[in-house]
Amino acid sequence: MDGTLPGSHGVADRPAVQETTRRGVRLSWPYPRGVRSTQIALLLTVLVPMLMLQAAVYYSWFQTHRDAELESNLELARAVASTFEAHVQDVLHQELTIGLALTSHGNLPIEQGKILTESISQYPAIRSYNWLSPQGQILASTDSSIAGSNLSSRPYFLEIVRGREWVVSDMLPDLSSGDPIIAVARAARDENGALRGVVLATVDPALLGSAVVIQRTGKASFGLFDRQGMLVYRSPETPSWDERERIGHDPSVLKALAGEESTALVAGPGGKGRFAARVPIPSIGWAAGASRSANEVMGPVATELATYAGLSLLVSLAATVAALAVGRRLTGPLDRLRAHAVAIGEGDFGRAVEASGPAELVDLAVAFDRMSKEVRIREENLRKSGEGLRFLADASNVLAASLDYETTLTSIAHLSVPRIADWCVVDLPAEDDAPRRVAAVHVDPVCQGTLRGLIAHPIGSANPDDPVTRVLRSGRPELVADVPDELLVQIAGEEKLVASYRVLGLVSLMVVPLVVRGRTFGTILFASGKSGRRYDAEDLALVELLARRAALAMDNSKLYGEVQESVRMRDEFFSVAAHELKTPITSLRGFAQLAVRQLDKAGELDPVRARQALQVIDEQSRKLSNLVTQLLDVSRLEAGRLSLRKVTIDLVSLVESVVQATRTSAGPLALTLRAPSPVSASVDSLRLEQVVTNLIDNAIKYSPDGGEIEVTVNAPDEDTARIIVRDHGVGIPREKRSRIFDRFYQAHSESYYGGMGLGLYISREIVILHGGKIEVEFPEDGGTRFVVSLPREIEDGAADSLDVAELL
Amino acid sequence: MARVLVVDDDESIRDFVSLALSEEGYEVMTAAHGAAALNLLGESQPDLILLDMRMPTMDGWEFSRIYRSAPGPHAPIVVLTAARDVTGRATQVQAEACLGKPFDVDELLDLVGRYRR
């Protein structure tokens, strides 16, 4: 479990801390964090008090048993004490009797001996009876060997002499045998209290059992201690001398000799513990004791307790093991989940979560697996969109770097390979709408040549139904995730090109239109080959964004070019206008100054010279005036302030007057008017004159080598009038035809035909204001043909008749 | 007596310049464009060429290029122009001097006088 990952211990170390911190409850060290430590803590909190309680119960049980035992020992000791005391009283009583008998029956030793011998058989423990003189001499004895001995120095005798009625001696050696005995002495006194003699019984302690008959339980033993603490008697075993000495000096014995009952655990034979009780026998000054082997007493209890304790420990152990097993069942899957989470954190999505353990954990594992898959998908998306954004950012930089149309497109193609495509081509429709390849980039430099070679055969030129052509037509992007072989053949168009496309590789392709303001002006094709990449909708969305930006950038560069061009044209116009204005001023001032010079020199002006000067002044100022009018017209047109004052007139007569007026400047040119019948129309006659004059002037100007100029006026239908000016002059170069009506534009500016390049512009605007149109045609045999079409806008027949009347 | 060739596409300017010069005793030849001027040069050599720049058929630049590439002595060229950058034009065709339009009669006569033999 632990150790699946080095250095990580505990099931939920870090997560737990983070989790709790997030909730704002910081739990510090003693709080168990892991499942296992929590379990152990729980077990400890349950088991330890339980075991302690049990121990306490056992201890008190033990205590009770011990107390009971001690108490029973005490009882036994008391019984021993009282029995022994009673026995001593019996002996003393007998001695009293003996004493009375001896003192009343004279002092004959034989009689005395007889009395003593009669008495002795009554108590088996009494070894001998003796009759002592007040001086301590044995006068008579049941033991003849000791008769005549003097016992006056014995302590008990001294006590008697000092006035005590009776004395039980400590243990002392028998006079004749040397066996241990005790002496029970009683004084025999006369009426006056004078000592007449002492009755002395010697008692064999070993035989005390017959005197002290006690009912006892089990192996209890009891004994008697003399005043010196010597163990005098013990039942059932007679003690050795060693024991007599040792046991008697036990503190509990001394305590009892001092008059106090006590209980104690004392050391028995072999060092084994014994429960002992000691009680004093105050009348004698001795002590009685009872004891029992602790082992014997507590053994069964201990066994019982041990059984119970063992059982409860066993149960506790089983509980612990069970709990740990359950914990393991929890922590195992949890550990696997954690390891999995760590792996995901490190970016390893490869593993599948093993779903095992309790149902909740299985659910968790399944949910985790789902989450991990989701995370993986999101990460992938994030990575993709990040790449996409980087790509778009790079593309934006490239697009911003240049205002040149085709440079920009080539850069985009380079940028797309190999990030988006293995190869990329950009096609723009040329003037005649045929696709023109402006950029082609292949990831493999070797294939680059092949791709370039295909420029002569752009995709789409061969088949009107291939993707590029379709996109050019529809303006909608296309995605072919898998290019089937038929499509490859179709795209290649020609059999011999199929091999080339196979070399390039074509697995998947996307074609996006370059669209600005709803107009598709080109396509970018992204193709994958050797990389085997298959495009999807997201890729298409990305390149669509790219194409949109590229299209905008291209539109910008186009607009920029147009602005540049219009600035250049304006500059050119100012230069031309200045030139045009300065030329008449030069002649004006020149002739005026010449006239002044002549006046200064000659004092008068030659009439011929004066006329010439004034004529030049008139002509040139008229030229100036026309130029200024043109400028004003342009200004008005641009401000939208040029208004028409329409009246219904005959166009034929209007055109005729213009032809007449310009014929002088036409010089050797043949200027003819064809107007089969009057054509009335509602027009601003001054403005229309301006248009016709301009067209005829242009025709003259651009026919430097002569040629016929034909002016035609007719009405192709009831509603339309037409004025046609046809020349056979220099014509207009093909590439400039589309711009001749532009403001400031001079198709022949480099040839200096004069004029400001405003005439056709103004003419067209005037015609448009009339609701008509002006068109230019370029006949096969050279020159130009301007056709002005005007709506006639006649209310009814009245206008016609009016014009006819005017003509007449 | 000096001979001056005036090349300008504007008729009235040609008239004015030749009138002003002939009154001062110059012999004046005129041409409406460079090509016409080159034709005239085949007949007689001028002492000075007054050259306009913007002309149809053959402009001043073309004329001076052909003129200078032809063998033989070359007359100095004075540029007459309505362009804004008058001296620039003069430099372009390696002209001796330049005169911006419109110019005064006195200016013209002073300038031409400098090249009188």
PDB file of N, CA and C in Angstrom, chain A residues 285-318:
ATOM      1  N   GLY A 285       0.402 -12.441  76.642  1.00  0.00           N
ATOM      2  CA  GLY A 285       1.502 -11.645  76.098  1.00  0.00           C
ATOM      3  C   GLY A 285       2.072 -12.293  74.854  1.00  0.00           C
ATOM      4  N   TRP A 286       1.344 -13.345  74.443  1.00  0.00           N
ATOM      5  CA  TRP A 286       1.762 -14.002  73.215  1.00  0.00           C
ATOM      6  C   TRP A 286       0.997 -13.459  72.014  1.00  0.00           C
ATOM      7  N   ALA A 287       1.254 -14.112  70.831  1.00  0.00           N
ATOM      8  CA  ALA A 287       0.497 -13.769  69.633  1.00  0.00           C
ATOM      9  C   ALA A 287       0.141 -15.046  68.894  1.00  0.00           C
ATOM     10  N   ALA A 288      -1.004 -14.983  68.202  1.00  0.00           N
ATOM     11  CA  ALA A 288      -1.389 -16.131  67.387  1.00  0.00           C
ATOM     12  C   ALA A 288      -1.356 -15.711  65.917  1.00  0.00           C
ATOM     13  N   GLY A 289      -1.096 -16.665  65.078  1.00  0.00           N
ATOM     14  CA  GLY A 289      -1.054 -16.302  63.640  1.00  0.00           C
ATOM     15  C   GLY A 289      -1.671 -17.396  62.802  1.00  0.00           C
ATOM     16  N   ALA A 290      -2.158 -17.001  61.642  1.00  0.00           N
ATOM     17  CA  ALA A 290      -2.663 -17.960  60.666  1.00  0.00           C
ATOM     18  C   ALA A 290      -2.207 -17.491  59.286  1.00  0.00           C
ATOM     19  N   SER A 291      -1.927 -18.432  58.441  1.00  0.00           N
ATOM     20  CA  SER A 291      -1.499 -18.003  57.102  1.00  0.00           C
ATOM     21  C   SER A 291      -1.897 -19.058  56.074  1.00  0.00           C
ATOM     22  N   ARG A 292      -1.879 -18.615  54.837  1.00  0.00           N
ATOM     23  CA  ARG A 292      -2.218 -19.542  53.766  1.00  0.00           C
ATOM     24  C   ARG A 292      -1.403 -19.143  52.548  1.00  0.00           C
ATOM     25  N   SER A 293      -0.990 -20.144  51.824  1.00  0.00           N
ATOM     26  CA  SER A 293      -0.170 -19.856  50.637  1.00  0.00           C
ATOM     27  C   SER A 293      -0.969 -18.986  49.648  1.00  0.00           C
ATOM     28  N   ALA A 294      -0.355 -17.867  49.255  1.00  0.00           N
ATOM     29  CA  ALA A 294      -1.040 -16.947  48.319  1.00  0.00           C
ATOM     30  C   ALA A 294      -1.340 -17.676  47.024  1.00  0.00           C
ATOM     31  N   ASN A 295      -0.409 -18.490  46.691  1.00  0.00           N
ATOM     32  CA  ASN A 295      -0.564 -19.237  45.456  1.00  0.00           C
ATOM     33  C   ASN A 295      -1.787 -20.129  45.527  1.00  0.00           C
ATOM     34  N   GLU A 296      -1.896 -20.784  46.651  1.00  0.00           N
ATOM     35  CA  GLU A 296      -3.007 -21.706  46.837  1.00  0.00           C
ATOM     36  C   GLU A 296      -4.338 -20.974  46.820  1.00  0.00           C
ATOM     37  N   VAL A 297      -4.295 -19.797  47.482  1.00  0.00           N
ATOM     38  CA  VAL A 297      -5.537 -19.022  47.577  1.00  0.00           C
ATOM     39  C   VAL A 297      -5.900 -18.392  46.239  1.00  0.00           C
ATOM     40  N   MET A 298      -4.914 -17.686  45.673  1.00  0.00           N
ATOM     41  CA  MET A 298      -5.213 -16.855  44.505  1.00  0.00           C
ATOM     42  C   MET A 298      -5.052 -17.609  43.193  1.00  0.00           C
ATOM     43  N   GLY A 299      -4.429 -18.762  43.289  1.00  0.00           N
ATOM     44  CA  GLY A 299      -4.176 -19.520  42.059  1.00  0.00           C
ATOM     45  C   GLY A 299      -5.403 -19.673  41.178  1.00  0.00           C
ATOM     46  N   PRO A 300      -6.479 -20.246  41.712  1.00  0.00           N
ATOM     47  CA  PRO A 300      -7.672 -20.408  40.868  1.00  0.00           C
ATOM     48  C   PRO A 300      -8.188 -19.068  40.375  1.00  0.00           C
ATOM     49  N   VAL A 301      -8.143 -18.061  41.247  1.00  0.00           N
ATOM     50  CA  VAL A 301      -8.622 -16.717  40.836  1.00  0.00           C
ATOM     51  C   VAL A 301      -7.779 -16.211  39.689  1.00  0.00           C
ATOM     52  N   ALA A 302      -6.446 -16.377  39.876  1.00  0.00           N
ATOM     53  CA  ALA A 302      -5.541 -15.864  38.843  1.00  0.00           C
ATOM     54  C   ALA A 302      -5.798 -16.593  37.534  1.00  0.00           C
ATOM     55  N   THR A 303      -5.992 -17.880  37.625  1.00  0.00           N
ATOM     56  CA  THR A 303      -6.243 -18.650  36.409  1.00  0.00           C
ATOM     57  C   THR A 303      -7.503 -18.153  35.718  1.00  0.00           C
ATOM     58  N   GLU A 304      -8.515 -17.943  36.567  1.00  0.00           N
ATOM     59  CA  GLU A 304      -9.783 -17.460  36.018  1.00  0.00           C
ATOM     60  C   GLU A 304      -9.600 -16.099  35.352  1.00  0.00           C
ATOM     61  N   LEU A 305      -8.913 -15.222  36.104  1.00  0.00           N
ATOM     62  CA  LEU A 305      -8.674 -13.876  35.566  1.00  0.00           C
ATOM     63  C   LEU A 305      -7.879 -13.957  34.275  1.00  0.00           C
ATOM     64  N   ALA A 306      -6.858 -14.801  34.269  1.00  0.00           N
ATOM     65  CA  ALA A 306      -6.003 -14.915  33.090  1.00  0.00           C
ATOM     66  C   ALA A 306      -6.840 -15.387  31.911  1.00  0.00           C
ATOM     67  N   THR A 307      -7.763 -16.313  32.175  1.00  0.00           N
ATOM     68  CA  THR A 307      -8.626 -16.805  31.107  1.00  0.00           C
ATOM     69  C   THR A 307      -9.465 -15.672  30.538  1.00  0.00           C
ATOM     70  N   TYR A 308     -10.090 -14.918  31.467  1.00  0.00           N
ATOM     71  CA  TYR A 308     -10.925 -13.806  31.014  1.00  0.00           C
ATOM     72  C   TYR A 308     -10.104 -12.792  30.245  1.00  0.00           C
ATOM     73  N   ALA A 309      -8.932 -12.436  30.828  1.00  0.00           N
ATOM     74  CA  ALA A 309      -8.093 -11.406  30.182  1.00  0.00           C
ATOM     75  C   ALA A 309      -7.656 -11.890  28.812  1.00  0.00           C
ATOM     76  N   GLY A 310      -7.289 -13.172  28.768  1.00  0.00           N
ATOM     77  CA  GLY A 310      -6.847 -13.730  27.484  1.00  0.00           C
ATOM     78  C   GLY A 310      -7.950 -13.640  26.457  1.00  0.00           C
ATOM     79  N   LEU A 311      -9.151 -14.016  26.920  1.00  0.00           N
ATOM     80  CA  LEU A 311     -10.286 -13.981  25.996  1.00  0.00           C
ATOM     81  C   LEU A 311     -10.530 -12.569  25.492  1.00  0.00           C
ATOM     82  N   SER A 312     -10.519 -11.619  26.410  1.00  0.00           N
ATOM     83  CA  SER A 312     -10.827 -10.248  25.978  1.00  0.00           C
ATOM     84  C   SER A 312      -9.723  -9.705  25.078  1.00  0.00           C
ATOM     85  N   LEU A 313      -8.470 -10.084  25.376  1.00  0.00           N
ATOM     86  CA  LEU A 313      -7.383  -9.651  24.495  1.00  0.00           C
ATOM     87  C   LEU A 313      -7.560 -10.239  23.105  1.00  0.00           C
ATOM     88  N   LEU A 314      -7.991 -11.521  23.129  1.00  0.00           N
ATOM     89  CA  LEU A 314      -8.200 -12.195  21.857  1.00  0.00           C
ATOM     90  C   LEU A 314      -9.274 -11.472  21.043  1.00  0.00           C
ATOM     91  N   VAL A 315     -10.352 -11.123  21.735  1.00  0.00           N
ATOM     92  CA  VAL A 315     -11.451 -10.412  21.070  1.00  0.00           C
ATOM     93  C   VAL A 315     -10.952  -9.067  20.539  1.00  0.00           C
ATOM     94  N   SER A 316     -10.182  -8.351  21.379  1.00  0.00           N
ATOM     95  CA  SER A 316      -9.653  -7.048  20.971  1.00  0.00           C
ATOM     96  C   SER A 316      -8.771  -7.198  19.733  1.00  0.00           C
ATOM     97  N   LEU A 317      -7.939  -8.226  19.797  1.00  0.00           N
ATOM     98  CA  LEU A 317      -7.025  -8.451  18.689  1.00  0.00           C
ATOM     99  C   LEU A 317      -7.807  -8.726  17.406  1.00  0.00           C
ATOM    100  N   ALA A 318      -8.841  -9.564  17.572  1.00  0.00           N
ATOM    101  CA  ALA A 318      -9.661  -9.894  16.411  1.00  0.00           C
ATOM    102  C   ALA A 318     -10.313  -8.632  15.856  1.00  0.00           C
TER     103      ALA A 318
END
